[in-house]
Amino acid sequence: MTEKLFWNDAYTKEFKATIVSVGGNRVVLDRTAFNPRGGGLVSDLGTVDGQLLAEVVKEGDEIFHVFQVQPNFEPGARVKCVLDWERRHRIMRMHTTAHILSSVVHGETGALITGNQISPDESRVDFDLEQFDKEKMSSYIDAVNAVVRRGVEVSSYFMKREEAMKMPGLVKLANAAPPSVDTLRIVQIGDVDTQADGGVHVKNTSEIGKVVGRRTENKGRKNRRLYFTVE
Ligand SMILES: [Zn+2]
């Protein structure tokens, strides 16, 4: 299984790895800092020995680096990997923002999160909620920016599933993880939010900058979608 460098240190911008296998334009590495698409996050991009990645995907336990053009790699070769850091850091800022926003809206309304899409330019979170007018949206965004300015530390750790299930705030989210997983990765944004989560985050909310609410959409009777970006 590929070692996930992005779990221990989300700030790895360059790394060396060994080619494990090559199938067409899909390559498995022994270790990677490229976060694959999943959990609502788009894939990281970058280069491996100068070859451009089209996408990074996860299938079961395996992470595949998909190249734009079929690369000439041999299994066992050492390669130099470089992340598109500007894109990745925006994804981290957006993702931590989505967690804070979810916590703010859940705290105010009790609404559950029904979906999210984290992209470098614009992201969105869906809430199971009847009412969501413009004023409410700007008050939620203000509350998010207050957390951002407070400079809250973000940490991650691993926990046995049965222990995590005893923590009241985590249970609904832990249920979303595959039942086969017995160790959960927990991401904690200080006193703001604690969730079982596999994605990449900033280490302090002050890195987010400024959160801007873009617009809201009604997706069905109870589904409210909120679009935002970071500046
Ligand atoms: Zn997340």
Coordinates of N, CA and C and ligand atoms in Angstrom, one line a residue:
M1 N 0.8 -1.2 0.0 CA 0.0 0.0 0.0 C 0.9 1.3 0.0
T2 N 0.5 2.2 -0.8 CA 1.3 3.5 -0.9 C 1.3 4.2 0.4
E3 N 2.5 4.7 0.9 CA 2.5 5.5 2.1 C 2.0 6.9 1.8
K4 N 1.1 7.3 2.7 CA 0.4 8.6 2.5 C 1.1 9.7 3.2
L5 N 2.1 10.3 2.5 CA 2.9 11.4 3.1 C 2.0 12.6 3.5
F6 N 0.9 12.8 2.8 CA 0.0 14.0 3.0 C -0.7 13.8 4.3
W7 N -0.8 12.6 4.9 CA -1.4 12.5 6.2 C -0.5 13.0 7.4
N8 N 0.8 12.7 7.2 CA 1.7 13.1 8.3 C 2.1 14.6 8.2
D9 N 2.3 15.0 6.9 CA 2.7 16.4 6.7 C 2.1 16.9 5.4
A10 N 1.0 17.7 5.5 CA 0.3 18.3 4.4 C 1.2 19.3 3.6
Y11 N 2.4 19.6 4.1 CA 3.2 20.7 3.6 C 4.3 20.2 2.7
T12 N 4.3 18.9 2.4 CA 5.4 18.3 1.6 C 5.1 18.7 0.1
K13 N 6.0 19.5 -0.4 CA 5.8 20.1 -1.8 C 6.6 19.3 -2.8
E14 N 7.7 18.6 -2.4 CA 8.5 17.8 -3.3 C 8.9 16.6 -2.5
F15 N 9.0 15.5 -3.2 CA 9.5 14.3 -2.5 C 10.0 13.3 -3.6
K16 N 10.8 12.3 -3.1 CA 11.3 11.2 -3.9 C 10.5 10.0 -3.7
A17 N 10.3 9.2 -4.7 CA 9.5 8.0 -4.5 C 10.1 6.9 -5.5
T18 N 9.6 5.7 -5.3 CA 10.0 4.6 -6.1 C 8.8 4.1 -6.9
I19 N 9.0 3.9 -8.2 CA 7.9 3.3 -9.0 C 7.6 1.9 -8.6
V20 N 6.3 1.6 -8.2 CA 5.9 0.2 -7.9 C 5.4 -0.5 -9.1
S21 N 4.5 0.1 -9.8 CA 3.9 -0.5 -11.0 C 3.5 0.5 -12.0
V22 N 3.4 0.1 -13.3 CA 3.0 1.0 -14.4 C 2.0 0.2 -15.2
G23 N 0.8 0.8 -15.4 CA -0.2 0.2 -16.3 C -0.8 1.2 -17.2
G24 N -0.3 1.3 -18.5 CA -0.8 2.4 -19.3 C -0.3 3.7 -18.8
N25 N -1.2 4.6 -18.6 CA -0.8 5.9 -18.0 C -1.0 6.0 -16.5
R26 N -1.3 4.9 -15.9 CA -1.5 4.8 -14.4 C -0.3 4.2 -13.7
V27 N 0.1 4.9 -12.7 CA 1.4 4.6 -12.0 C 1.1 4.5 -10.5
V28 N 1.7 3.4 -9.9 CA 1.6 3.3 -8.4 C 3.0 3.6 -7.9
L29 N 3.1 4.5 -6.8 CA 4.3 4.8 -6.2 C 4.4 4.2 -4.8
D30 N 5.6 4.0 -4.2 CA 5.7 3.5 -2.9 C 5.2 4.5 -1.8
R31 N 5.3 5.7 -2.1 CA 4.9 6.8 -1.2 C 4.4 8.0 -2.0
T32 N 3.5 8.8 -1.5 CA 3.0 9.9 -2.3 C 2.5 11.0 -1.4
A33 N 2.8 12.3 -1.8 CA 2.2 13.5 -1.2 C 1.1 14.0 -2.0
F34 N 0.8 13.4 -3.2 CA -0.4 13.8 -4.0 C -1.7 13.3 -3.4
N35 N -2.5 14.1 -2.9 CA -3.8 13.7 -2.3 C -4.8 13.3 -3.4
P36 N -5.3 12.1 -3.4 CA -6.2 11.7 -4.5 C -7.5 12.3 -4.4
R37 N -8.3 12.3 -5.5 CA -9.7 12.8 -5.5 C -10.5 12.0 -4.5
G38 N -11.3 12.6 -3.7 CA -12.2 11.9 -2.8 C -12.6 12.7 -1.6
G39 N -13.7 12.3 -1.0 CA -14.2 13.1 0.1 C -14.7 14.5 -0.2
G40 N -15.0 14.7 -1.5 CA -15.4 16.0 -2.0 C -14.3 16.8 -2.5
L41 N -13.0 16.4 -2.3 CA -11.9 17.2 -2.7 C -11.4 16.8 -4.1
V42 N -11.1 17.7 -5.0 CA -10.5 17.4 -6.3 C -9.1 16.9 -6.0
S43 N -8.5 16.2 -7.0 CA -7.2 15.7 -7.0 C -6.1 16.7 -7.0
D44 N -5.0 16.4 -6.3 CA -3.8 17.3 -6.5 C -3.3 17.0 -7.9
L45 N -2.5 18.0 -8.4 CA -1.8 17.9 -9.7 C -0.3 18.2 -9.4
G46 N 0.5 18.0 -10.5 CA 1.9 18.3 -10.4 C 2.7 17.4 -11.4
T47 N 4.0 17.1 -11.1 CA 4.8 16.4 -12.0 C 5.5 15.3 -11.3
V48 N 5.8 14.2 -12.1 CA 6.7 13.1 -11.6 C 7.8 13.0 -12.7
D49 N 9.0 13.3 -12.3 CA 10.2 13.4 -13.3 C 9.8 14.3 -14.5
G50 N 9.1 15.3 -14.2 CA 8.7 16.3 -15.3 C 7.4 15.9 -16.1
Q51 N 6.9 14.7 -15.9 CA 5.7 14.3 -16.6 C 4.5 14.8 -15.8
L52 N 3.5 15.4 -16.6 CA 2.4 16.0 -16.0 C 1.3 15.0 -15.6
L53 N 0.8 15.2 -14.4 CA -0.3 14.4 -13.9 C -1.6 15.0 -14.4
A54 N -2.5 14.1 -14.8 CA -3.9 14.4 -15.2 C -4.8 14.4 -14.0
E55 N -4.5 13.4 -13.1 CA -5.4 13.2 -11.9 C -4.7 12.2 -11.0
V56 N -5.1 12.2 -9.8 CA -4.7 11.1 -8.8 C -6.0 10.6 -8.2
V57 N -6.1 9.2 -8.3 CA -7.4 8.6 -7.9 C -7.1 7.5 -6.9
K58 N -8.1 7.2 -6.1 CA -8.0 6.1 -5.1 C -9.0 5.0 -5.5
E59 N -8.5 3.8 -5.6 CA -9.5 2.7 -5.9 C -9.2 1.6 -4.8
G60 N -10.1 1.4 -3.9 CA -9.9 0.5 -2.8 C -8.8 1.2 -2.0
D61 N -7.7 0.4 -1.7 CA -6.6 0.9 -0.9 C -5.5 1.5 -1.8
E62 N -5.6 1.4 -3.1 CA -4.6 1.7 -4.0 C -4.7 3.2 -4.6
I63 N -3.6 3.9 -4.6 CA -3.6 5.2 -5.2 C -2.9 5.2 -6.6
F64 N -3.6 5.6 -7.6 CA -3.1 5.6 -8.9 C -2.8 7.1 -9.4
H65 N -1.6 7.3 -9.9 CA -1.2 8.6 -10.5 C -1.4 8.4 -12.0
V66 N -2.4 9.2 -12.4 CA -2.8 9.1 -13.8 C -2.1 10.2 -14.6
F67 N -1.4 9.9 -15.7 CA -0.6 10.9 -16.4 C -1.3 11.3 -17.7
Q68 N -1.0 12.5 -18.1 CA -1.7 13.1 -19.3 C -1.2 12.3 -20.5
V69 N 0.1 11.9 -20.5 CA 0.7 11.1 -21.6 C 1.3 9.9 -21.0
Q70 N 1.2 8.7 -21.6 CA 1.8 7.5 -21.0 C 3.3 7.7 -20.7
P71 N 3.7 7.5 -19.5 CA 5.1 7.8 -19.1 C 6.0 6.6 -19.4
N72 N 7.3 6.8 -19.4 CA 8.2 5.8 -19.7 C 8.9 5.2 -18.4
F73 N 8.1 5.0 -17.4 CA 8.8 4.6 -16.1 C 8.9 3.1 -16.0
E74 N 10.0 2.7 -15.4 CA 10.2 1.3 -15.1 C 10.0 1.0 -13.6
P75 N 9.3 -0.1 -13.2 CA 9.2 -0.4 -11.8 C 10.6 -0.4 -11.1
G76 N 10.7 0.2 -9.9 CA 12.0 0.2 -9.2 C 12.7 1.5 -9.4
A77 N 12.4 2.3 -10.4 CA 13.1 3.5 -10.7 C 12.7 4.6 -9.6
R78 N 13.7 5.4 -9.2 CA 13.5 6.5 -8.3 C 13.1 7.7 -9.1
V79 N 12.0 8.4 -8.6 CA 11.5 9.6 -9.4 C 11.4 10.8 -8.4
K80 N 11.4 12.0 -9.0 CA 11.3 13.2 -8.3 C 9.9 13.7 -8.5
C81 N 9.1 14.0 -7.5 CA 7.7 14.4 -7.6 C 7.6 15.8 -7.0
V82 N 6.9 16.6 -7.8 CA 6.7 18.0 -7.4 C 5.2 18.4 -7.5
L83 N 4.6 18.9 -6.4 CA 3.2 19.2 -6.3 C 3.0 20.6 -7.0
D84 N 1.8 20.8 -7.6 CA 1.3 22.1 -7.9 C 0.9 22.7 -6.6
W85 N 1.8 23.4 -5.9 CA 1.6 23.8 -4.6 C 0.5 24.9 -4.4
E86 N 0.5 25.8 -5.4 CA -0.5 26.9 -5.4 C -1.9 26.3 -5.3
R87 N -2.2 25.3 -6.2 CA -3.5 24.7 -6.3 C -3.7 23.9 -4.9
R88 N -2.7 23.2 -4.5 CA -2.9 22.4 -3.3 C -3.2 23.2 -2.0
H89 N -2.4 24.3 -1.9 CA -2.6 25.1 -0.7 C -4.0 25.8 -0.7
R90 N -4.5 26.1 -1.9 CA -5.9 26.6 -2.0 C -6.9 25.5 -1.6
I91 N -6.7 24.3 -2.0 CA -7.6 23.2 -1.7 C -7.6 23.0 -0.1
M92 N -6.4 23.1 0.5 CA -6.3 23.0 2.0 C -7.1 24.1 2.6
R93 N -6.9 25.4 2.1 CA -7.6 26.5 2.7 C -9.1 26.3 2.6
M94 N -9.5 25.9 1.4 CA -11.0 25.7 1.1 C -11.6 24.6 2.0
H95 N -10.8 23.5 2.2 CA -11.3 22.4 2.9 C -11.5 22.7 4.4
T96 N -10.5 23.3 5.0 CA -10.6 23.7 6.4 C -11.8 24.7 6.5
T97 N -12.0 25.6 5.6 CA -13.1 26.5 5.6 C -14.4 25.7 5.6
A98 N -14.5 24.7 4.8 CA -15.7 23.9 4.7 C -16.1 23.3 6.0
H99 N -15.0 22.8 6.7 CA -15.3 22.2 8.1 C -15.8 23.3 9.0
I100 N -15.2 24.5 9.0 CA -15.6 25.5 9.9 C -17.0 25.9 9.6
L101 N -17.3 26.1 8.3 CA -18.7 26.5 7.9 C -19.7 25.4 8.3
S102 N -19.4 24.2 8.1 CA -20.3 23.1 8.5 C -20.6 23.2 10.0
S103 N -19.5 23.4 10.8 CA -19.7 23.5 12.2 C -20.5 24.7 12.6
V104 N -20.3 25.9 12.0 CA -21.1 27.1 12.3 C -22.6 26.8 11.9
V105 N -22.8 26.3 10.7 CA -24.2 26.1 10.3 C -24.9 25.0 11.2
H106 N -24.2 24.0 11.5 CA -24.7 22.9 12.3 C -25.0 23.4 13.7
G107 N -24.1 24.3 14.2 CA -24.3 24.9 15.6 C -25.5 25.8 15.6
E108 N -25.8 26.5 14.6 CA -26.9 27.5 14.5 C -28.2 26.8 14.2
T109 N -28.2 25.8 13.4 CA -29.4 25.2 12.9 C -29.6 23.7 13.2
G110 N -28.6 23.0 13.5 CA -28.6 21.6 13.7 C -28.6 20.9 12.3
A111 N -28.5 21.6 11.2 CA -28.5 21.0 9.9 C -27.3 20.0 9.7
L112 N -27.6 18.9 9.0 CA -26.6 18.0 8.6 C -26.0 18.4 7.3
I113 N -24.8 17.9 7.0 CA -24.1 18.2 5.8 C -24.5 17.1 4.8
T114 N -25.0 17.4 3.7 CA -25.4 16.3 2.7 C -24.4 16.2 1.6
G115 N -23.5 17.1 1.4 CA -22.5 17.0 0.4 C -21.5 18.2 0.4
N116 N -20.4 18.0 -0.3 CA -19.5 19.1 -0.5 C -18.6 18.9 -1.7
Q117 N -18.1 20.0 -2.3 CA -17.2 19.9 -3.4 C -16.1 21.0 -3.1
I118 N -14.9 20.5 -3.0 CA -13.8 21.4 -2.7 C -12.9 21.5 -3.9
S119 N -12.8 22.7 -4.5 CA -12.0 23.0 -5.7 C -11.2 24.2 -5.4
P120 N -10.1 24.4 -6.1 CA -9.2 25.6 -5.8 C -9.9 26.9 -6.0
D121 N -10.8 27.1 -7.0 CA -11.4 28.4 -7.3 C -12.6 28.7 -6.5
E122 N -13.5 27.7 -6.4 CA -14.8 27.9 -5.7 C -15.2 26.5 -5.1
S123 N -15.8 26.6 -3.9 CA -16.2 25.3 -3.2 C -17.6 25.5 -2.8
R124 N -18.2 24.4 -2.4 CA -19.6 24.5 -1.9 C -19.9 23.4 -0.9
V125 N -20.8 23.7 0.0 CA -21.3 22.8 1.0 C -22.8 22.7 0.9
D126 N -23.4 21.5 0.9 CA -24.9 21.3 0.9 C -25.3 21.0 2.3
F127 N -26.4 21.7 2.7 CA -27.0 21.5 4.0 C -28.5 21.0 3.9
D128 N -28.8 20.1 4.8 CA -30.2 19.7 4.9 C -31.0 20.7 5.7
L129 N -31.6 21.7 5.0 CA -32.1 22.9 5.7 C -33.2 23.5 4.9
E130 N -34.3 23.9 5.6 CA -35.4 24.5 4.9 C -35.2 26.0 4.5
Q131 N -34.6 26.7 5.4 CA -34.4 28.2 5.2 C -33.0 28.6 5.1
F132 N -32.7 29.5 4.2 CA -31.3 29.8 4.0 C -31.3 31.1 3.2
D133 N -31.6 32.2 3.9 CA -31.7 33.5 3.1 C -30.3 34.2 3.1
K134 N -30.3 35.3 2.3 CA -29.0 36.0 2.1 C -28.4 36.5 3.4
E135 N -29.3 37.1 4.3 CA -28.7 37.6 5.6 C -28.1 36.5 6.4
K136 N -28.8 35.4 6.4 CA -28.3 34.2 7.2 C -26.9 33.8 6.7
M137 N -26.8 33.8 5.4 CA -25.6 33.4 4.7 C -24.4 34.3 5.2
S138 N -24.7 35.6 5.1 CA -23.6 36.5 5.5 C -23.3 36.4 7.0
S139 N -24.2 36.1 7.8 CA -23.9 36.0 9.2 C -23.1 34.7 9.5
Y140 N -23.4 33.6 8.7 CA -22.5 32.4 8.8 C -21.1 32.7 8.4
I141 N -21.0 33.4 7.2 CA -19.6 33.7 6.7 C -18.9 34.6 7.7
D142 N -19.6 35.5 8.3 CA -18.9 36.4 9.4 C -18.4 35.5 10.5
A143 N -19.2 34.5 10.9 CA -18.8 33.6 12.0 C -17.6 32.8 11.6
V144 N -17.6 32.4 10.3 CA -16.4 31.6 9.8 C -15.2 32.5 9.8
N145 N -15.3 33.7 9.4 CA -14.1 34.6 9.3 C -13.6 34.9 10.8
A146 N -14.5 34.9 11.7 CA -14.1 35.2 13.1 C -13.2 34.0 13.6
V147 N -13.5 32.8 13.2 CA -12.7 31.6 13.5 C -11.3 31.7 12.8
V148 N -11.4 32.1 11.5 CA -10.2 32.2 10.7 C -9.2 33.2 11.4
R149 N -9.7 34.4 11.8 CA -8.9 35.4 12.4 C -8.4 35.0 13.8
R150 N -9.1 34.2 14.5 CA -8.7 33.7 15.8 C -7.4 32.9 15.8
G151 N -7.0 32.4 14.6 CA -5.8 31.6 14.4 C -5.9 30.3 15.2
V152 N -6.9 29.5 14.9 CA -7.1 28.2 15.6 C -6.2 27.1 15.0
E153 N -5.5 26.4 15.9 CA -4.6 25.3 15.4 C -5.5 24.1 14.9
V154 N -5.0 23.5 13.8 CA -5.6 22.3 13.2 C -4.7 21.1 13.4
S155 N -5.2 20.0 14.0 CA -4.3 18.9 14.2 C -5.0 17.6 13.7
S156 N -4.2 16.5 13.5 CA -4.8 15.3 13.1 C -4.2 14.1 13.9
Y157 N -5.0 13.1 14.2 CA -4.5 12.0 14.9 C -5.3 10.7 14.5
F158 N -4.8 9.6 14.9 CA -5.6 8.3 14.6 C -6.2 7.8 15.9
M159 N -7.3 7.1 15.7 CA -8.1 6.7 16.8 C -8.8 5.4 16.5
K160 N -8.8 4.4 17.4 CA -9.6 3.2 17.2 C -11.1 3.6 17.0
R161 N -11.7 2.9 16.0 CA -13.0 3.2 15.7 C -14.0 3.1 16.9
E162 N -13.8 2.1 17.7 CA -14.7 1.9 18.9 C -14.6 3.0 19.9
E163 N -13.3 3.6 20.0 CA -13.1 4.7 20.9 C -13.8 6.0 20.3
A164 N -13.6 6.2 19.0 CA -14.1 7.3 18.3 C -15.6 7.4 18.4
M165 N -16.2 6.2 18.4 CA -17.7 6.1 18.4 C -18.3 6.6 19.7
K166 N -17.4 6.6 20.8 CA -17.9 7.0 22.1 C -17.9 8.5 22.2
M167 N -17.2 9.2 21.3 CA -17.2 10.7 21.3 C -18.5 11.2 20.6
P168 N -19.4 11.9 21.4 CA -20.7 12.2 20.9 C -20.6 13.0 19.5
G169 N -19.7 13.9 19.4 CA -19.7 14.8 18.2 C -19.2 14.0 17.0
L170 N -18.6 12.9 17.2 CA -18.0 12.2 16.0 C -18.8 11.1 15.4
V171 N -19.8 10.7 16.2 CA -20.5 9.5 15.8 C -21.2 9.6 14.4
K172 N -21.8 10.7 14.2 CA -22.6 10.7 12.9 C -21.6 10.7 11.7
L173 N -20.4 11.3 11.9 CA -19.4 11.3 10.9 C -18.7 10.0 10.8
A174 N -18.4 9.4 11.9 CA -17.7 8.1 11.9 C -18.5 7.1 11.1
N175 N -19.8 7.3 11.2 CA -20.8 6.4 10.5 C -20.6 6.5 9.0
A176 N -20.1 7.6 8.5 CA -20.0 7.8 7.1 C -18.7 7.1 6.6
A177 N -17.8 6.7 7.5 CA -16.6 6.0 7.0 C -16.9 4.6 6.7
P178 N -16.2 3.9 5.8 CA -16.5 2.5 5.5 C -16.4 1.7 6.7
P179 N -17.3 0.8 6.9 CA -17.4 -0.1 8.1 C -16.1 -0.9 8.3
S180 N -15.4 -1.2 7.2 CA -14.3 -2.1 7.3 C -13.1 -1.4 8.0
V181 N -13.1 -0.1 8.1 CA -12.0 0.7 8.6 C -12.1 0.6 10.2
D182 N -11.0 0.1 10.8 CA -11.1 0.1 12.3 C -10.3 1.2 13.0
T183 N -9.4 1.9 12.2 CA -8.7 3.0 12.7 C -9.1 4.2 11.9
L184 N -9.6 5.3 12.6 CA -10.1 6.5 11.9 C -9.0 7.6 12.1
R185 N -8.9 8.4 11.0 CA -8.1 9.6 11.1 C -9.0 10.7 11.6
I186 N -8.6 11.4 12.6 CA -9.5 12.5 13.2 C -8.8 13.8 12.9
V187 N -9.6 14.8 12.3 CA -9.0 16.1 12.1 C -9.8 17.0 13.1
Q188 N -9.0 17.7 13.9 CA -9.6 18.6 14.9 C -9.2 20.1 14.7
I189 N -10.1 20.9 14.6 CA -9.9 22.4 14.4 C -10.2 23.0 15.8
G190 N -9.2 22.9 16.7 CA -9.3 23.4 18.1 C -10.6 23.1 18.7
D191 N -11.3 24.1 19.2 CA -12.6 23.8 19.9 C -13.8 24.0 18.9
V192 N -13.4 24.1 17.6 CA -14.5 24.4 16.6 C -15.1 23.2 16.0
D193 N -14.3 22.2 15.6 CA -14.8 21.1 14.8 C -13.9 19.9 15.0
T194 N -14.5 18.7 15.2 CA -13.7 17.5 15.2 C -14.4 16.5 14.3
Q195 N -13.7 15.9 13.3 CA -14.4 15.0 12.4 C -13.4 13.9 12.0
A196 N -14.0 12.7 11.6 CA -13.2 11.7 11.0 C -13.0 12.1 9.5
D197 N -11.8 12.2 9.1 CA -11.5 12.9 7.8 C -10.2 12.4 7.2
G198 N -10.2 12.2 5.9 CA -9.0 11.8 5.2 C -8.3 12.8 4.4
G199 N -8.8 14.1 4.4 CA -8.3 15.1 3.5 C -7.2 16.0 4.1
V200 N -6.8 16.9 3.2 CA -5.7 17.8 3.6 C -6.2 19.1 4.1
H201 N -5.5 19.6 5.2 CA -6.0 20.9 5.8 C -4.8 21.8 6.1
V202 N -5.0 23.1 6.3 CA -4.0 24.0 6.8 C -3.7 23.7 8.3
K203 N -2.6 24.1 8.8 CA -2.3 23.8 10.2 C -2.7 24.9 11.1
N204 N -3.1 26.0 10.6 CA -3.7 27.1 11.4 C -4.7 27.8 10.6
T205 N -5.9 28.1 11.2 CA -6.9 28.8 10.4 C -6.5 30.1 9.9
S206 N -5.5 30.8 10.5 CA -5.1 32.1 10.0 C -4.5 32.0 8.6
E207 N -4.1 30.8 8.1 CA -3.6 30.7 6.7 C -4.7 30.8 5.7
I208 N -6.0 30.7 6.1 CA -7.1 30.7 5.2 C -7.2 32.0 4.5
G209 N -6.9 33.1 5.2 CA -7.1 34.5 4.6 C -8.4 35.0 4.9
K210 N -9.2 35.3 3.8 CA -10.5 35.8 4.0 C -11.5 34.9 3.3
V211 N -12.6 34.5 3.9 CA -13.6 33.7 3.3 C -14.7 34.6 2.7
V212 N -15.1 34.4 1.5 CA -16.2 35.2 0.9 C -17.3 34.2 0.4
G213 N -18.5 34.5 0.9 CA -19.7 33.8 0.4 C -20.1 34.3 -0.9
R214 N -20.3 33.4 -1.9 CA -20.6 33.8 -3.2 C -22.1 33.8 -3.5
R215 N -22.7 32.7 -3.3 CA -24.2 32.6 -3.6 C -24.8 31.4 -2.9
T216 N -26.1 31.3 -2.9 CA -26.7 30.1 -2.4 C -27.7 29.6 -3.5
E217 N -28.0 28.3 -3.4 CA -28.9 27.7 -4.4 C -29.8 26.8 -3.6
N218 N -31.0 26.7 -4.1 CA -31.9 25.7 -3.6 C -31.8 24.4 -4.4
K219 N -31.4 23.3 -3.8 CA -31.4 22.1 -4.6 C -32.4 21.1 -4.0
G220 N -33.6 21.3 -4.4 CA -34.7 20.5 -3.8 C -35.3 21.2 -2.6
R221 N -36.4 20.7 -2.0 CA -37.1 21.3 -1.0 C -36.3 21.7 0.3
K222 N -35.4 20.7 0.7 CA -34.7 20.9 1.9 C -33.2 21.1 1.7
N223 N -32.7 21.0 0.5 CA -31.3 21.0 0.3 C -30.8 22.4 -0.1
R224 N -30.0 23.0 0.8 CA -29.4 24.4 0.5 C -28.0 24.3 0.2
R225 N -27.5 24.9 -0.9 CA -26.2 24.8 -1.3 C -25.5 26.2 -1.2
L226 N -24.4 26.2 -0.5 CA -23.7 27.5 -0.3 C -22.3 27.5 -0.9
Y227 N -22.1 28.4 -1.8 CA -20.8 28.5 -2.6 C -19.9 29.6 -1.9
F228 N -18.7 29.3 -1.8 CA -17.7 30.2 -1.2 C -16.4 30.2 -1.9
T229 N -15.5 31.2 -1.6 CA -14.2 31.1 -2.0 C -13.3 31.7 -0.9
V230 N -12.0 31.6 -1.1 CA -11.0 32.3 -0.2 C -10.2 33.3 -0.9
E231 N -9.9 34.4 -0.2 CA -9.1 35.4 -0.8 C -7.8 35.7 0.0
Ligands
ZN1 ZN -13.2 17.1 5.3

